[in-house]
Amino acid sequence: SYELTQPPSVSVSPGQTATITCSGDSLPNQFVYWYQQRPGQAPLLLIYKDTQRPSGIPERFSGSTSGTIVALTISGVQAEDEADYYCQSQTSDSGHNYQVFGTGTKVTVL
Amino acid sequence: QVQLVQSGAEVKQPGSSVKVSCKASGGPSGSFDISWVRQAPGQGLEWMGGFVSVFGEANYAKKFQGRVTITADESTRTSYMELRSLRSEDTAVYYCAKMHCGDGSCYEGWLDPWGQGTLVSVSS
């Protein structure tokens, strides 16, 4: 089955930059979305269509793409950014379309 | 702003079924395209399936085909997810989320907002 691979964890000091990657063979042909999930909460949309930020999401969150690897960058990390982050995209099989999530990355703010 | 409110926590016996509801409030009416995602304790997000209102049909992840039914009613703005033949591995928080359809398949789009989640515990 199709998989989106993320690093299990990223550690970063406050004020520094954290980069979370998401890799998958079909990513050059599909949009990628990013979600933040704090403990005990539902996921929150951070980035849509690779690089777009919904209203209300701080500018320090940004998305980028490069072939089969996409990335979420958090610039000037704050303590409140400590959370799990997931990428999401789509795949197709036998004429059916499926949504798929990345394996998830836990961001720890030191 | 649309909000999705899900039904409350459930405790089920192995082999039984569970039906979780997800009701939209606020925001504009219109298409009601919903995905269901679950998260086992300490694990990541897992897409189960979705319902696209313009086609009136659901699409399921292969893992759940034959065991799950997702429906959605635009008139009541409510979606339901029924999972049958429950086993202990189905213990998880189940989320509904509104799909935003792109130019192509709705499954190419993003999920926003999400419901608050419903804990389903399966235990004898």
mmCIF file of C-alpha atoms in Angstrom:
data_model
loop_
_atom_site.group_PDB
_atom_site.id
_atom_site.type_symbol
_atom_site.label_atom_id
_atom_site.label_comp_id
_atom_site.label_asym_id
_atom_site.label_seq_id
_atom_site.Cartn_x
_atom_site.Cartn_y
_atom_site.Cartn_z
ATOM 1 C CA SER A 1 0.000 0.000 0.000
ATOM 2 C CA TYR A 2 1.074 3.573 -0.609
ATOM 3 C CA GLU A 3 2.932 5.262 2.232
ATOM 4 C CA LEU A 4 4.006 8.769 3.129
ATOM 5 C CA THR A 5 7.165 8.722 5.205
ATOM 6 C CA GLN A 6 8.013 11.291 7.877
ATOM 7 C CA PRO A 7 10.824 11.344 10.444
ATOM 8 C CA PRO A 8 9.501 10.080 13.798
ATOM 9 C CA SER A 9 10.814 13.050 15.749
ATOM 10 C CA VAL A 10 12.399 16.464 15.432
ATOM 11 C CA SER A 11 13.882 18.435 18.323
ATOM 12 C CA VAL A 12 14.403 22.171 18.169
ATOM 13 C CA SER A 13 15.278 25.004 20.543
ATOM 14 C CA PRO A 14 12.918 27.958 20.937
ATOM 15 C CA GLY A 15 13.449 30.580 18.257
ATOM 16 C CA GLN A 16 15.158 28.141 15.910
ATOM 17 C CA THR A 17 13.776 26.568 12.721
ATOM 18 C CA ALA A 18 12.235 23.107 12.483
ATOM 19 C CA THR A 19 11.808 21.320 9.167
ATOM 20 C CA ILE A 20 9.610 18.236 8.798
ATOM 21 C CA THR A 21 9.793 16.241 5.602
ATOM 22 C CA CYS A 22 7.222 13.999 3.947
ATOM 23 C CA SER A 23 8.230 11.680 1.113
ATOM 24 C CA GLY A 24 6.153 9.605 -1.295
ATOM 25 C CA ASP A 25 6.446 8.473 -4.896
ATOM 26 C CA SER A 26 3.240 10.181 -6.037
ATOM 27 C CA LEU A 27 3.851 13.530 -4.358
ATOM 28 C CA PRO A 28 5.052 15.331 -7.511
ATOM 29 C CA ASN A 29 1.548 14.783 -8.934
ATOM 30 C CA GLN A 30 -0.575 15.476 -5.856
ATOM 31 C CA PHE A 31 -1.165 18.294 -3.445
ATOM 32 C CA VAL A 32 0.026 17.825 0.125
ATOM 33 C CA TYR A 33 -1.643 19.099 3.272
ATOM 34 C CA TRP A 34 -0.223 19.496 6.776
ATOM 35 C CA TYR A 35 -1.928 19.144 10.152
ATOM 36 C CA GLN A 36 -0.882 19.897 13.717
ATOM 37 C CA GLN A 37 -2.201 17.755 16.536
ATOM 38 C CA ARG A 38 -1.656 18.765 20.137
ATOM 39 C CA PRO A 39 -2.128 16.126 22.867
ATOM 40 C CA GLY A 40 -5.768 15.301 23.419
ATOM 41 C CA GLN A 41 -6.956 17.512 20.568
ATOM 42 C CA ALA A 42 -8.250 16.965 17.066
ATOM 43 C CA PRO A 43 -5.910 17.711 14.151
ATOM 44 C CA LEU A 44 -5.781 21.286 12.847
ATOM 45 C CA LEU A 45 -5.150 22.215 9.220
ATOM 46 C CA LEU A 46 -1.893 24.173 8.868
ATOM 47 C CA ILE A 47 -1.119 24.133 5.145
ATOM 48 C CA TYR A 48 -3.224 23.286 2.110
ATOM 49 C CA LYS A 49 -2.282 22.852 -1.570
ATOM 50 C CA ASP A 50 1.414 22.435 -0.684
ATOM 51 C CA THR A 51 2.089 26.030 0.364
ATOM 52 C CA GLN A 52 -1.138 27.843 1.254
ATOM 53 C CA ARG A 53 -1.858 28.885 4.814
ATOM 54 C CA PRO A 54 -5.471 29.124 6.072
ATOM 55 C CA SER A 55 -6.516 32.313 7.800
ATOM 56 C CA GLY A 56 -5.532 32.318 11.443
ATOM 57 C CA ILE A 57 -2.436 30.150 10.984
ATOM 58 C CA PRO A 58 0.727 32.041 11.985
ATOM 59 C CA GLU A 59 3.148 33.060 9.234
ATOM 60 C CA ARG A 60 5.937 31.044 10.865
ATOM 61 C CA PHE A 61 4.363 27.921 9.349
ATOM 62 C CA SER A 62 5.234 27.408 5.688
ATOM 63 C CA GLY A 63 5.159 24.588 3.157
ATOM 64 C CA SER A 64 7.457 23.765 0.250
ATOM 65 C CA THR A 65 7.877 21.062 -2.365
ATOM 66 C CA SER A 66 10.782 19.497 -4.217
ATOM 67 C CA GLY A 67 9.974 16.442 -6.303
ATOM 68 C CA THR A 68 9.030 13.474 -4.168
ATOM 69 C CA ILE A 69 9.756 15.325 -0.924
ATOM 70 C CA VAL A 70 7.641 18.056 0.607
ATOM 71 C CA ALA A 71 8.425 19.953 3.780
ATOM 72 C CA LEU A 72 6.768 21.878 6.565
ATOM 73 C CA THR A 73 8.976 24.579 8.074
ATOM 74 C CA ILE A 74 8.346 26.225 11.406
ATOM 75 C CA SER A 75 10.401 29.396 11.699
ATOM 76 C CA GLY A 76 11.049 30.897 15.116
ATOM 77 C CA VAL A 77 9.672 27.877 16.966
ATOM 78 C CA GLN A 78 7.639 28.608 20.066
ATOM 79 C CA ALA A 79 6.888 26.334 23.019
ATOM 80 C CA GLU A 80 3.269 26.034 21.875
ATOM 81 C CA ASP A 81 4.455 24.406 18.630
ATOM 82 C CA GLU A 82 5.305 21.221 20.499
ATOM 83 C CA ALA A 83 2.902 18.744 18.901
ATOM 84 C CA ASP A 84 2.563 15.951 16.366
ATOM 85 C CA TYR A 85 2.535 16.905 12.691
ATOM 86 C CA TYR A 86 1.060 14.893 9.823
ATOM 87 C CA CYS A 87 1.196 15.273 6.067
ATOM 88 C CA GLN A 88 -1.741 14.072 3.953
ATOM 89 C CA SER A 89 -2.188 13.415 0.267
ATOM 90 C CA GLN A 90 -4.102 11.174 -2.116
ATOM 91 C CA THR A 91 -3.442 7.978 -3.978
ATOM 92 C CA SER A 92 -5.355 5.909 -6.504
ATOM 93 C CA ASP A 93 -5.742 2.182 -6.940
ATOM 94 C CA SER A 94 -7.957 0.304 -9.402
ATOM 95 C CA GLY A 95 -9.956 3.440 -10.192
ATOM 96 C CA HIS A 96 -10.587 4.348 -6.556
ATOM 97 C CA ASN A 97 -9.131 7.383 -4.831
ATOM 98 C CA TYR A 98 -7.932 7.246 -1.254
ATOM 99 C CA GLN A 99 -6.672 9.755 1.223
ATOM 100 C CA VAL A 100 -3.465 8.822 2.989
ATOM 101 C CA PHE A 101 -1.621 10.264 5.971
ATOM 102 C CA GLY A 102 2.054 10.388 6.716
ATOM 103 C CA THR A 103 3.534 8.438 9.597
ATOM 104 C CA GLY A 104 3.646 11.531 11.783
ATOM 105 C CA THR A 105 6.448 13.582 13.360
ATOM 106 C CA LYS A 106 6.656 14.566 17.002
ATOM 107 C CA VAL A 107 8.185 17.999 17.422
ATOM 108 C CA THR A 108 9.853 18.579 20.771
ATOM 109 C CA VAL A 109 10.773 22.106 21.828
ATOM 110 C CA LEU A 110 13.867 21.885 24.022
ATOM 111 C CA GLN B 1 -17.676 28.835 10.465
ATOM 112 C CA VAL B 2 -18.739 25.219 10.234
ATOM 113 C CA GLN B 3 -18.370 23.125 13.364
ATOM 114 C CA LEU B 4 -18.598 19.340 13.474
ATOM 115 C CA VAL B 5 -19.982 17.795 16.657
ATOM 116 C CA GLN B 6 -19.666 14.072 17.169
ATOM 117 C CA SER B 7 -21.593 11.674 19.372
ATOM 118 C CA GLY B 8 -20.247 10.545 22.732
ATOM 119 C CA ALA B 9 -17.850 7.817 23.798
ATOM 120 C CA GLU B 10 -18.853 4.191 23.369
ATOM 121 C CA VAL B 11 -17.840 0.943 25.060
ATOM 122 C CA LYS B 12 -18.473 -2.136 22.969
ATOM 123 C CA GLN B 13 -18.071 -5.892 23.192
ATOM 124 C CA PRO B 14 -15.921 -7.723 20.622
ATOM 125 C CA GLY B 15 -18.025 -8.812 17.652
ATOM 126 C CA SER B 16 -20.569 -6.016 18.045
ATOM 127 C CA SER B 17 -21.060 -2.853 15.978
ATOM 128 C CA VAL B 18 -20.755 0.852 16.682
ATOM 129 C CA LYS B 19 -22.331 3.808 14.905
ATOM 130 C CA VAL B 20 -20.823 7.259 15.405
ATOM 131 C CA SER B 21 -22.561 10.433 14.252
ATOM 132 C CA CYS B 22 -21.119 13.747 13.106
ATOM 133 C CA LYS B 23 -23.376 16.800 12.811
ATOM 134 C CA ALA B 24 -22.471 20.107 11.194
ATOM 135 C CA SER B 25 -23.620 23.411 12.610
ATOM 136 C CA GLY B 26 -23.064 26.972 11.465
ATOM 137 C CA GLY B 27 -21.521 28.033 8.198
ATOM 138 C CA PRO B 28 -23.133 27.898 4.743
ATOM 139 C CA SER B 29 -25.253 24.979 3.624
ATOM 140 C CA GLY B 30 -24.277 23.075 0.516
ATOM 141 C CA SER B 31 -22.229 20.016 -0.219
ATOM 142 C CA PHE B 32 -21.536 17.811 2.749
ATOM 143 C CA ASP B 33 -18.469 15.790 1.911
ATOM 144 C CA ILE B 34 -17.031 13.965 4.908
ATOM 145 C CA SER B 35 -14.049 11.768 5.658
ATOM 146 C CA TRP B 36 -13.632 9.551 8.690
ATOM 147 C CA VAL B 37 -10.223 9.080 10.272
ATOM 148 C CA ARG B 38 -9.254 7.054 13.303
ATOM 149 C CA GLN B 39 -6.343 7.130 15.731
ATOM 150 C CA ALA B 40 -5.456 4.183 17.935
ATOM 151 C CA PRO B 41 -3.835 4.971 21.295
ATOM 152 C CA GLY B 42 -0.332 6.347 20.751
ATOM 153 C CA GLN B 43 -0.578 5.827 16.996
ATOM 154 C CA GLY B 44 -0.918 8.004 13.906
ATOM 155 C CA LEU B 45 -3.894 9.030 11.818
ATOM 156 C CA GLU B 46 -5.560 6.400 9.632
ATOM 157 C CA TRP B 47 -8.054 7.281 6.878
ATOM 158 C CA MET B 48 -11.064 4.960 6.887
ATOM 159 C CA GLY B 49 -13.212 6.316 4.105
ATOM 160 C CA GLY B 50 -15.290 9.206 2.876
ATOM 161 C CA PHE B 51 -18.665 10.205 1.460
ATOM 162 C CA VAL B 52 -19.056 12.588 -1.467
ATOM 163 C CA SER B 53 -22.544 14.086 -1.491
ATOM 164 C CA VAL B 54 -22.743 14.979 -5.205
ATOM 165 C CA PHE B 55 -22.299 11.306 -6.073
ATOM 166 C CA GLY B 56 -24.198 10.041 -3.044
ATOM 167 C CA GLU B 57 -21.656 7.323 -2.487
ATOM 168 C CA ALA B 58 -18.869 6.343 -0.149
ATOM 169 C CA ASN B 59 -15.330 5.192 -0.786
ATOM 170 C CA TYR B 60 -13.479 3.064 1.737
ATOM 171 C CA ALA B 61 -9.875 2.248 2.524
ATOM 172 C CA LYS B 62 -9.153 -1.346 1.515
ATOM 173 C CA LYS B 63 -8.439 -2.284 5.112
ATOM 174 C CA PHE B 64 -12.018 -1.485 6.140
ATOM 175 C CA GLN B 65 -13.976 -2.570 3.070
ATOM 176 C CA GLY B 66 -16.835 -4.876 4.036
ATOM 177 C CA ARG B 67 -16.731 -3.825 7.668
ATOM 178 C CA VAL B 68 -17.523 -0.103 7.543
ATOM 179 C CA THR B 69 -20.413 1.948 6.188
ATOM 180 C CA ILE B 70 -20.271 5.726 5.879
ATOM 181 C CA THR B 71 -23.343 7.761 5.041
ATOM 182 C CA ALA B 72 -24.141 11.453 4.931
ATOM 183 C CA ASP B 73 -27.409 13.367 4.734
ATOM 184 C CA GLU B 74 -27.184 16.901 3.331
ATOM 185 C CA SER B 75 -30.658 17.826 4.615
ATOM 186 C CA THR B 76 -29.701 17.144 8.243
ATOM 187 C CA ARG B 77 -25.994 17.831 7.718
ATOM 188 C CA THR B 78 -25.185 14.637 9.575
ATOM 189 C CA SER B 79 -22.765 11.863 8.696
ATOM 190 C CA TYR B 80 -22.638 8.411 10.228
ATOM 191 C CA MET B 81 -19.844 5.861 10.419
ATOM 192 C CA GLU B 82 -20.762 2.299 11.331
ATOM 193 C CA LEU B 83 -18.026 -0.230 12.044
ATOM 194 C CA ARG B 84 -18.993 -3.880 12.443
ATOM 195 C CA SER B 85 -17.376 -7.016 13.851
ATOM 196 C CA LEU B 86 -15.440 -4.972 16.362
ATOM 197 C CA ARG B 87 -12.204 -6.294 17.801
ATOM 198 C CA SER B 88 -9.856 -4.954 20.450
ATOM 199 C CA GLU B 89 -7.638 -3.403 17.756
ATOM 200 C CA ASP B 90 -10.516 -1.092 16.832
ATOM 201 C CA THR B 91 -10.143 0.744 20.125
ATOM 202 C CA ALA B 92 -9.403 4.255 18.940
ATOM 203 C CA VAL B 93 -10.584 7.837 18.693
ATOM 204 C CA TYR B 94 -12.706 8.262 15.580
ATOM 205 C CA TYR B 95 -12.811 11.653 13.863
ATOM 206 C CA CYS B 96 -14.997 13.073 11.137
ATOM 207 C CA ALA B 97 -13.681 15.906 8.996
ATOM 208 C CA LYS B 98 -15.121 18.008 6.183
ATOM 209 C CA MET B 99 -13.504 17.368 2.802
ATOM 210 C CA HIS B 100 -12.678 20.337 0.617
ATOM 211 C CA CYS B 101 -12.899 19.171 -2.958
ATOM 212 C CA GLY B 102 -10.326 20.287 -5.481
ATOM 213 C CA ASP B 103 -10.738 20.484 -9.237
ATOM 214 C CA GLY B 104 -10.586 16.720 -9.452
ATOM 215 C CA SER B 105 -11.531 14.103 -6.914
ATOM 216 C CA CYS B 106 -12.748 15.216 -3.511
ATOM 217 C CA TYR B 107 -10.206 12.825 -2.085
ATOM 218 C CA GLU B 108 -7.494 15.122 -3.477
ATOM 219 C CA GLY B 109 -8.625 17.843 -1.120
ATOM 220 C CA TRP B 110 -7.927 18.800 2.457
ATOM 221 C CA LEU B 111 -9.790 18.150 5.702
ATOM 222 C CA ASP B 112 -11.097 21.098 7.679
ATOM 223 C CA PRO B 113 -12.643 21.395 10.194
ATOM 224 C CA TRP B 114 -12.497 18.219 12.260
ATOM 225 C CA GLY B 115 -14.934 16.932 14.826
ATOM 226 C CA GLN B 116 -13.842 16.666 18.427
ATOM 227 C CA GLY B 117 -13.380 12.899 18.184
ATOM 228 C CA THR B 118 -15.270 9.947 19.633
ATOM 229 C CA LEU B 119 -13.507 7.343 21.749
ATOM 230 C CA VAL B 120 -14.626 3.818 20.975
ATOM 231 C CA SER B 121 -13.359 1.196 23.404
ATOM 232 C CA VAL B 122 -13.693 -2.472 22.522
ATOM 233 C CA SER B 123 -13.316 -4.824 25.443
ATOM 234 C CA SER B 124 -14.905 -7.917 26.888
#
